Amino acid sequence: MAKAKGAKSGTLPSREELLRFIQESPEPLDKREIARVFRLKGAQRVQLKDMLNDMLDAGEIEKGEKKRFQAVGALPEIAVLDVNDRDPDGELLARPVPWKSEAEPPRIYVAPDRPGVPSMQIGTRILAKLRKVEPGVYEAQPIRELRGAPKRVLGIYERTSQGGRLRPTDKRSRQEYILHKEDAAGAEPGEFLLCEVKAHHRRLGSREVQVVERLGHGDSAKAISLIAIHENDIPVEFPDEAIAEAEQAQAADPRGRDDLRDVPLVTIDGADAKDFDDAVRAEADTAQDNPGGYRITVAIADVAHYVRAGSSLDKSARERGNSVYFPDRVVPMLPEALSNGWCSLRPNEDRGCLGVEIRINRDGKALEHRFFRGLMRSHARLIYEQVQKARDGYPDEMTAPLIDTVIAPLYEAYEALLRARHARGTLDLDLPEKQVQVDENGQVTGIVTRDRLDAHRLIEEFMIAANVAAAEALEKLDQPCMYRVHEPPAPDKVDALRETLRTFGINLAKDQAATPKAFEGVLEQIKGRREAPMVNELVLRCQSQAYYSPNNLGHFGLALDRYGHFTSPIRRYSDLLVHRALIDGTRFGDDGLDRQEIPRFAEIGEHISSTERRAQRAEYDAIDRFTAAFLHEHVGAEFVGRVGGVTRFGLFVTLQESGADGLIPIATLPDDYYRHDEKKHCLVGERWGRVYRLGDRVRTKLVEANPMTGGILLEMVEVVDSVISSEEAEPIARGDPGKGQRRQAARGSKTVTVAEKGKKRTRKKDKKEGKTSTTRKPGKQRAKRG
């Protein structure tokens, strides 16, 4: 129970003292508890009762569970929460459900579900135990995720002394299921099984399951993507009607289409791409009113011709919302007969397309555009690295004949578009993309960072230009548009980022508007510095999440007034809707929108935004598991990484070589009492002055890598390179520091190791006092360490 501050024992507290005491209490209090703390007796207790009733009537306090007194808006010990955001350190935040007050709810930090397994995601609803840390701030320890009882469960089969058990692969599940031998379909221990949950008749005990499908041995790397697919309820099988429709598809009729078969359109994709849905071309604009300008063409597979509104294919595509990509497989939005067949712009094969020709001036500004429905023939299937080498003077047999007529004009037009991008002041984050490489057996052979070449940026700029043209055209044609909306970041997130950036000597002025150009100025200041990757990540965390909507709110990151996705209808349902709207508006055919679905555009936008987040969640889960599988054989090895998140629960570290993210729990840090400095993004040891900061380069030891959950646990070895500024060191050294803390602040970036003198002094002192070495954790009693 909290101790009273500012009041003498046996003295009736003032109204202000009593209010402060109730507000600072970590739990609700009844009248007897308050009287006992202030040592009140007799008539004083009557006066206390009257004061409490007056404060209730005045709305200064309220009664919570069991009619205990608490601060207004205080939360119960057990509550339902929606995980709804992340702070700049990547720590999850939650909001109470329901929250009916007009005032802002308290700030709630969500602890990792289990050490090394930060499993909760934004959008998850949980039941959690709350602990008040300070007024208006709580810590939430998840008890369980609140979902409907699962109908199917994915897990590993085990035999125990009590019989067969299914251990779920879902890291959010806290229970095992009973799998009787007669329900196991001949499965052996260690197999990866998809099971159906039986009807539940018992009140207590584990539920029973029966096998639906045997998916191979649990140790197989091929099981990893299947886990992510099933855990995220991603549809895999297509209805028979949809498959039949896809297989009955035929070549597009050239009648009524522009004949582009002689136009040198080419596709440029990744080496592992199997579906090619966009082709590009550029040429100098010969019009006298546009000196130095270009005509760029973007042709997209004509998916709307094959996927008609209301068909089985359409319903299936809408349900999926998008394709989902894993290191070893793809779950497509459309059946293979279309995605890799008639809707794939294969070289030297006639394909129907919907495209746009855009005239741009020498500075990349769009002057006009014209949409067309055509029949094209790709002149080459090129890959990014191949095109870039040709541009750099190293062509191969395929690209050599294309340099002057195809590749050079593409790059010249790209440079013009790039000038327009810089003039707009877009947000260009430099974030490495991790690529998990797998062999034919699904085994991870390596984890590398994808190179970001000008060839990648070229295609990106051409696609952006086409997407903008589509949104503009639909507005002029008075047609509905499914916009890609990216709203500006929330002011509180910008304020938090501003405070963090000050730590690195970077100024984002308080009175400066949060524009893409302002953020780009921050990224320019940090360019070339060792903290650059981390600051890019912090700026990304500050941004709002993009979504689909029929209401145009602009695209903040691209600094565009309007933006709609048009260029990937094979893999995004939003693009298919835009294609249909363009077909209606330009009267290209009768395969446009179903008029009955237009009033449902808002609902459809919410749905496909949700399926996009589902796909991202599954892809991230799979990459985490593949990464853990790759590192599993290296448990005990040491890796260098950088602290990417500092939380009250520990440090999140991104390993340098693999890009893996792991947790160093605060309980495993060198013996000390660690205080979380939220503003400075660091953990400060109160006893010996050790400081672990956001951005520190550290050497860690791999303690655990679990392929089934993707969880990675690390242990601190040493700080290799500390990020510190004089502006940061001063506040850490203020207050009531011990000698060790003052010395650490003065030392600044001195390497901190587990074996340093501070730990030896701790052990020596503990031995003298007859105790083992201890670790003190905030809010917990000392825990023995053997």
Coordinates of N, CA, C and O in Angstrom, one line a residue, residues 98-191:
P98 N -14.8 -0.6 -22.4 CA -15.0 0.6 -23.2 C -14.4 1.8 -22.5 O -14.1 1.7 -21.3
W99 N -14.3 2.9 -23.2 CA -13.8 4.2 -22.6 C -14.8 5.2 -23.0 O -14.8 5.7 -24.1
K100 N -15.7 5.6 -22.0 CA -16.8 6.5 -22.4 C -16.5 7.9 -22.0 O -17.3 8.8 -22.5
S101 N -15.5 8.2 -21.3 CA -15.2 9.6 -20.9 C -14.7 10.3 -22.1 O -14.0 9.8 -23.0
E102 N -14.9 11.6 -22.1 CA -14.4 12.5 -23.2 C -12.9 12.8 -23.0 O -12.3 13.2 -23.9
A103 N -12.5 12.6 -21.7 CA -11.0 12.9 -21.5 C -10.2 11.8 -22.1 O -10.7 10.7 -22.3
E104 N -8.9 12.1 -22.3 CA -8.0 11.1 -22.8 C -7.8 10.0 -21.8 O -7.7 10.3 -20.6
P105 N -7.8 8.7 -22.2 CA -7.5 7.6 -21.2 C -6.1 7.6 -20.7 O -5.2 8.2 -21.3
P106 N -5.8 6.9 -19.6 CA -4.5 6.8 -19.1 C -3.6 6.1 -20.2 O -4.0 5.4 -21.0
R107 N -2.3 6.4 -20.0 CA -1.3 5.7 -20.9 C -1.0 4.3 -20.4 O -0.7 4.2 -19.2
I108 N -1.2 3.3 -21.2 CA -1.1 1.9 -20.8 C 0.0 1.3 -21.6 O -0.1 1.1 -22.9
Y109 N 1.1 0.8 -21.0 CA 2.2 0.1 -21.7 C 1.9 -1.4 -21.6 O 1.6 -1.9 -20.5
V110 N 2.0 -2.1 -22.7 CA 1.7 -3.6 -22.7 C 3.0 -4.3 -22.6 O 3.9 -4.2 -23.5
A111 N 3.2 -5.2 -21.6 CA 4.4 -6.0 -21.4 C 4.4 -7.1 -22.5 O 3.3 -7.5 -22.9
P112 N 5.6 -7.5 -22.9 CA 5.6 -8.7 -23.8 C 4.9 -9.9 -23.2 O 5.0 -10.0 -22.0
D113 N 4.2 -10.6 -24.0 CA 3.5 -11.8 -23.5 C 4.3 -12.7 -22.8 O 4.0 -13.2 -21.7
R114 N 5.5 -13.0 -23.4 CA 6.5 -13.9 -22.7 C 7.9 -13.3 -23.1 O 8.0 -12.7 -24.2
P115 N 8.9 -13.4 -22.3 CA 10.2 -12.9 -22.6 C 10.6 -13.4 -24.0 O 10.6 -14.6 -24.3
G116 N 11.0 -12.5 -24.8 CA 11.5 -12.8 -26.2 C 10.4 -13.0 -27.2 O 10.7 -13.3 -28.3
V117 N 9.1 -12.9 -26.7 CA 8.0 -13.2 -27.7 C 7.1 -12.0 -27.6 O 6.0 -12.1 -26.9
P118 N 7.4 -10.9 -28.2 CA 6.4 -9.7 -28.1 C 5.3 -10.0 -29.1 O 5.2 -9.4 -30.2
S119 N 4.3 -10.9 -28.7 CA 3.4 -11.4 -29.7 C 2.2 -10.5 -30.0 O 1.6 -10.7 -31.0
M120 N 1.8 -9.7 -29.0 CA 0.6 -8.9 -29.3 C 0.9 -7.9 -30.4 O 1.9 -7.4 -30.6
Q121 N -0.2 -7.7 -31.2 CA -0.1 -6.8 -32.4 C -1.2 -5.7 -32.2 O -2.1 -5.9 -31.5
I122 N -0.9 -4.6 -32.9 CA -2.0 -3.6 -32.9 C -3.3 -4.1 -33.5 O -3.3 -4.8 -34.5
G123 N -4.4 -3.9 -32.8 CA -5.6 -4.4 -33.2 C -6.1 -5.6 -32.4 O -7.2 -6.0 -32.4
T124 N -5.2 -6.1 -31.5 CA -5.5 -7.3 -30.6 C -6.3 -6.8 -29.4 O -5.9 -5.7 -28.8
R125 N -7.3 -7.5 -29.0 CA -8.0 -7.2 -27.8 C -7.6 -8.2 -26.7 O -7.6 -9.5 -27.0
I126 N -7.2 -7.8 -25.6 CA -6.7 -8.6 -24.5 C -7.4 -8.4 -23.2 O -7.9 -7.3 -22.9
L127 N -7.3 -9.4 -22.3 CA -7.6 -9.3 -20.9 C -6.3 -9.2 -20.2 O -5.4 -10.0 -20.4
A128 N -6.1 -8.1 -19.4 CA -4.8 -7.9 -18.8 C -4.9 -7.4 -17.3 O -6.0 -6.9 -16.9
K129 N -3.9 -7.7 -16.6 CA -3.7 -7.3 -15.2 C -3.0 -5.9 -15.2 O -1.9 -5.8 -15.8
L130 N -3.6 -4.9 -14.6 CA -3.0 -3.6 -14.6 C -2.3 -3.3 -13.3 O -2.7 -3.6 -12.2
R131 N -1.2 -2.5 -13.5 CA -0.4 -2.0 -12.3 C -0.2 -0.5 -12.6 O 0.4 -0.2 -13.6
K132 N -0.6 0.3 -11.6 CA -0.4 1.7 -11.7 C 1.1 2.1 -11.4 O 1.6 1.7 -10.4
V133 N 1.7 2.7 -12.4 CA 3.1 3.1 -12.2 C 3.3 4.4 -11.7 O 4.1 4.7 -10.8
E134 N 2.5 5.4 -12.2 CA 2.4 6.7 -11.7 C 1.1 7.3 -12.1 O 0.4 6.7 -12.9
P135 N 0.7 8.5 -11.7 CA -0.6 9.0 -12.1 C -0.7 9.1 -13.6 O 0.1 9.6 -14.3
G136 N -1.8 8.4 -14.1 CA -2.0 8.5 -15.5 C -1.2 7.5 -16.3 O -1.3 7.5 -17.6
V137 N -0.5 6.6 -15.7 CA 0.4 5.6 -16.4 C 0.2 4.3 -15.8 O 0.4 4.1 -14.6
Y138 N 0.0 3.2 -16.6 CA -0.2 1.9 -16.1 C 0.7 0.9 -16.9 O 1.1 1.2 -18.1
E139 N 1.0 -0.2 -16.3 CA 1.6 -1.3 -17.0 C 0.6 -2.4 -17.1 O -0.1 -2.7 -16.1
A140 N 0.5 -3.1 -18.3 CA -0.5 -4.1 -18.5 C 0.2 -5.5 -18.7 O 1.1 -5.5 -19.6
Q141 N -0.1 -6.5 -17.9 CA 0.5 -7.8 -18.1 C -0.6 -8.6 -18.8 O -1.6 -8.9 -18.1
P142 N -0.5 -9.0 -20.1 CA -1.6 -9.8 -20.7 C -1.9 -11.1 -20.0 O -1.0 -11.8 -19.6
I143 N -3.2 -11.4 -19.8 CA -3.6 -12.6 -19.3 C -4.0 -13.6 -20.4 O -3.5 -14.7 -20.5
R144 N -4.7 -13.1 -21.4 CA -5.0 -13.9 -22.6 C -5.6 -12.9 -23.6 O -6.1 -11.8 -23.3
E145 N -5.5 -13.4 -24.9 CA -6.1 -12.7 -26.0 C -7.6 -13.0 -26.0 O -8.0 -14.2 -25.8
L146 N -8.4 -12.0 -26.2 CA -9.9 -12.3 -26.3 C -10.3 -12.5 -27.7 O -10.5 -11.6 -28.5
R147 N -10.5 -13.7 -28.0 CA -11.0 -14.1 -29.3 C -12.0 -15.2 -29.1 O -12.1 -15.8 -28.1
G148 N -12.9 -15.4 -30.1 CA -13.8 -16.5 -30.0 C -13.1 -17.8 -30.0 O -12.0 -17.9 -30.4
A149 N -13.8 -18.8 -29.4 CA -13.2 -20.1 -29.3 C -12.8 -20.6 -30.6 O -13.6 -20.6 -31.6
P150 N -11.5 -21.0 -30.8 CA -11.1 -21.4 -32.2 C -11.8 -22.7 -32.6 O -12.0 -23.6 -31.8
K151 N -12.1 -22.7 -33.9 CA -12.7 -23.9 -34.5 C -11.6 -24.9 -34.9 O -11.8 -26.1 -34.9
R152 N -10.5 -24.4 -35.3 CA -9.3 -25.2 -35.7 C -8.1 -24.7 -35.0 O -7.9 -23.5 -34.7
V153 N -7.2 -25.6 -34.8 CA -5.9 -25.3 -34.1 C -4.8 -26.0 -34.8 O -4.9 -27.1 -35.2
L154 N -3.7 -25.3 -34.9 CA -2.5 -25.8 -35.5 C -1.5 -26.1 -34.4 O -1.3 -25.2 -33.5
G155 N -0.8 -27.2 -34.5 CA 0.1 -27.5 -33.4 C 1.0 -28.7 -33.7 O 0.9 -29.3 -34.7
I156 N 1.8 -29.0 -32.7 CA 2.8 -30.1 -32.7 C 2.2 -31.2 -31.8 O 1.8 -31.0 -30.7
Y157 N 2.3 -32.4 -32.4 CA 1.7 -33.6 -31.6 C 2.8 -34.1 -30.7 O 3.9 -34.3 -31.1
E158 N 2.4 -34.3 -29.4 CA 3.3 -34.9 -28.4 C 2.6 -36.0 -27.7 O 1.3 -35.9 -27.5
R159 N 3.3 -37.0 -27.2 CA 2.8 -38.0 -26.3 C 3.4 -37.9 -25.0 O 4.6 -37.8 -24.8
T160 N 2.5 -37.8 -24.0 CA 2.9 -37.6 -22.6 C 2.4 -38.8 -21.8 O 1.8 -39.7 -22.3
S161 N 2.8 -38.8 -20.5 CA 2.3 -39.9 -19.6 C 0.8 -39.9 -19.5 O 0.2 -40.9 -19.1
Q162 N 0.2 -38.7 -19.7 CA -1.3 -38.6 -19.7 C -2.0 -38.9 -21.0 O -3.2 -38.8 -21.2
G163 N -1.2 -39.2 -22.1 CA -1.7 -39.4 -23.4 C -1.3 -38.4 -24.4 O -0.4 -37.6 -24.2
G164 N -2.0 -38.4 -25.6 CA -1.6 -37.5 -26.6 C -2.0 -36.0 -26.4 O -3.1 -35.8 -25.8
R165 N -1.1 -35.1 -26.7 CA -1.4 -33.7 -26.5 C -1.0 -32.9 -27.8 O -0.1 -33.3 -28.5
L166 N -1.8 -31.9 -28.1 CA -1.4 -31.0 -29.2 C -1.0 -29.7 -28.6 O -1.7 -29.0 -27.9
R167 N 0.3 -29.3 -28.9 CA 0.9 -28.0 -28.4 C 0.7 -27.0 -29.5 O 1.4 -27.1 -30.5
P168 N -0.2 -26.0 -29.3 CA -0.4 -25.0 -30.3 C 0.9 -24.2 -30.7 O 1.7 -23.9 -29.9
T169 N 1.0 -24.0 -32.0 CA 2.1 -23.1 -32.5 C 1.8 -21.7 -32.3 O 2.8 -20.9 -32.3
D170 N 0.6 -21.3 -32.1 CA 0.2 -19.9 -31.8 C 0.8 -19.4 -30.5 O 0.5 -19.9 -29.5
K171 N 1.7 -18.5 -30.6 CA 2.5 -18.0 -29.4 C 1.5 -17.3 -28.5 O 1.9 -17.0 -27.3
R172 N 0.3 -17.0 -28.9 CA -0.7 -16.3 -28.0 C -1.5 -17.3 -27.2 O -2.2 -17.0 -26.3
S173 N -1.4 -18.6 -27.6 CA -2.2 -19.6 -26.9 C -1.5 -20.1 -25.7 O -0.3 -20.4 -25.7
R174 N -2.3 -20.3 -24.6 CA -1.7 -20.7 -23.3 C -2.2 -22.1 -22.9 O -2.0 -22.5 -21.7
Q175 N -2.8 -22.8 -23.7 CA -3.4 -24.1 -23.3 C -3.0 -25.2 -24.3 O -2.6 -24.9 -25.5
E176 N -2.9 -26.4 -23.8 CA -2.7 -27.6 -24.7 C -4.1 -28.3 -24.9 O -5.0 -28.1 -24.2
Y177 N -4.1 -29.1 -26.0 CA -5.4 -29.8 -26.3 C -5.1 -31.3 -26.2 O -4.0 -31.8 -26.4
I178 N -6.2 -32.0 -25.8 CA -6.1 -33.5 -25.7 C -6.3 -34.1 -27.1 O -7.3 -33.7 -27.8
L179 N -5.4 -34.9 -27.5 CA -5.6 -35.6 -28.8 C -5.5 -37.1 -28.6 O -4.4 -37.7 -28.4
H180 N -6.7 -37.8 -28.6 CA -6.7 -39.2 -28.3 C -6.2 -40.0 -29.6 O -6.2 -39.5 -30.7
K181 N -5.7 -41.1 -29.3 CA -5.0 -41.9 -30.4 C -6.0 -42.2 -31.6 O -5.6 -42.1 -32.7
E182 N -7.3 -42.4 -31.2 CA -8.2 -42.7 -32.3 C -8.6 -41.5 -33.1 O -9.2 -41.6 -34.2
D183 N -8.2 -40.3 -32.6 CA -8.5 -39.0 -33.4 C -7.2 -38.5 -34.0 O -7.3 -37.5 -34.7
A184 N -6.1 -39.2 -33.9 CA -4.8 -38.7 -34.4 C -4.5 -39.1 -35.8 O -3.5 -38.6 -36.4
A185 N -5.3 -39.8 -36.5 CA -5.2 -40.2 -37.9 C -3.8 -40.8 -38.2 O -3.2 -40.5 -39.3
G186 N -3.3 -41.5 -37.2 CA -2.0 -42.2 -37.5 C -0.8 -41.3 -37.3 O 0.3 -41.7 -37.7
A187 N -1.0 -40.1 -36.8 CA 0.1 -39.1 -36.7 C 1.2 -39.6 -35.7 O 0.8 -40.3 -34.7
E188 N 2.4 -39.3 -35.9 CA 3.5 -39.6 -35.0 C 3.9 -38.4 -34.2 O 3.7 -37.3 -34.7
P189 N 4.5 -38.6 -33.0 CA 5.0 -37.4 -32.2 C 5.9 -36.6 -33.0 O 6.8 -37.1 -33.8
G190 N 5.8 -35.3 -32.9 CA 6.6 -34.3 -33.6 C 6.0 -33.8 -34.9 O 6.5 -32.9 -35.5
E191 N 4.9 -34.5 -35.3 CA 4.2 -34.0 -36.5 C 3.5 -32.7 -36.3 O 3.0 -32.4 -35.3

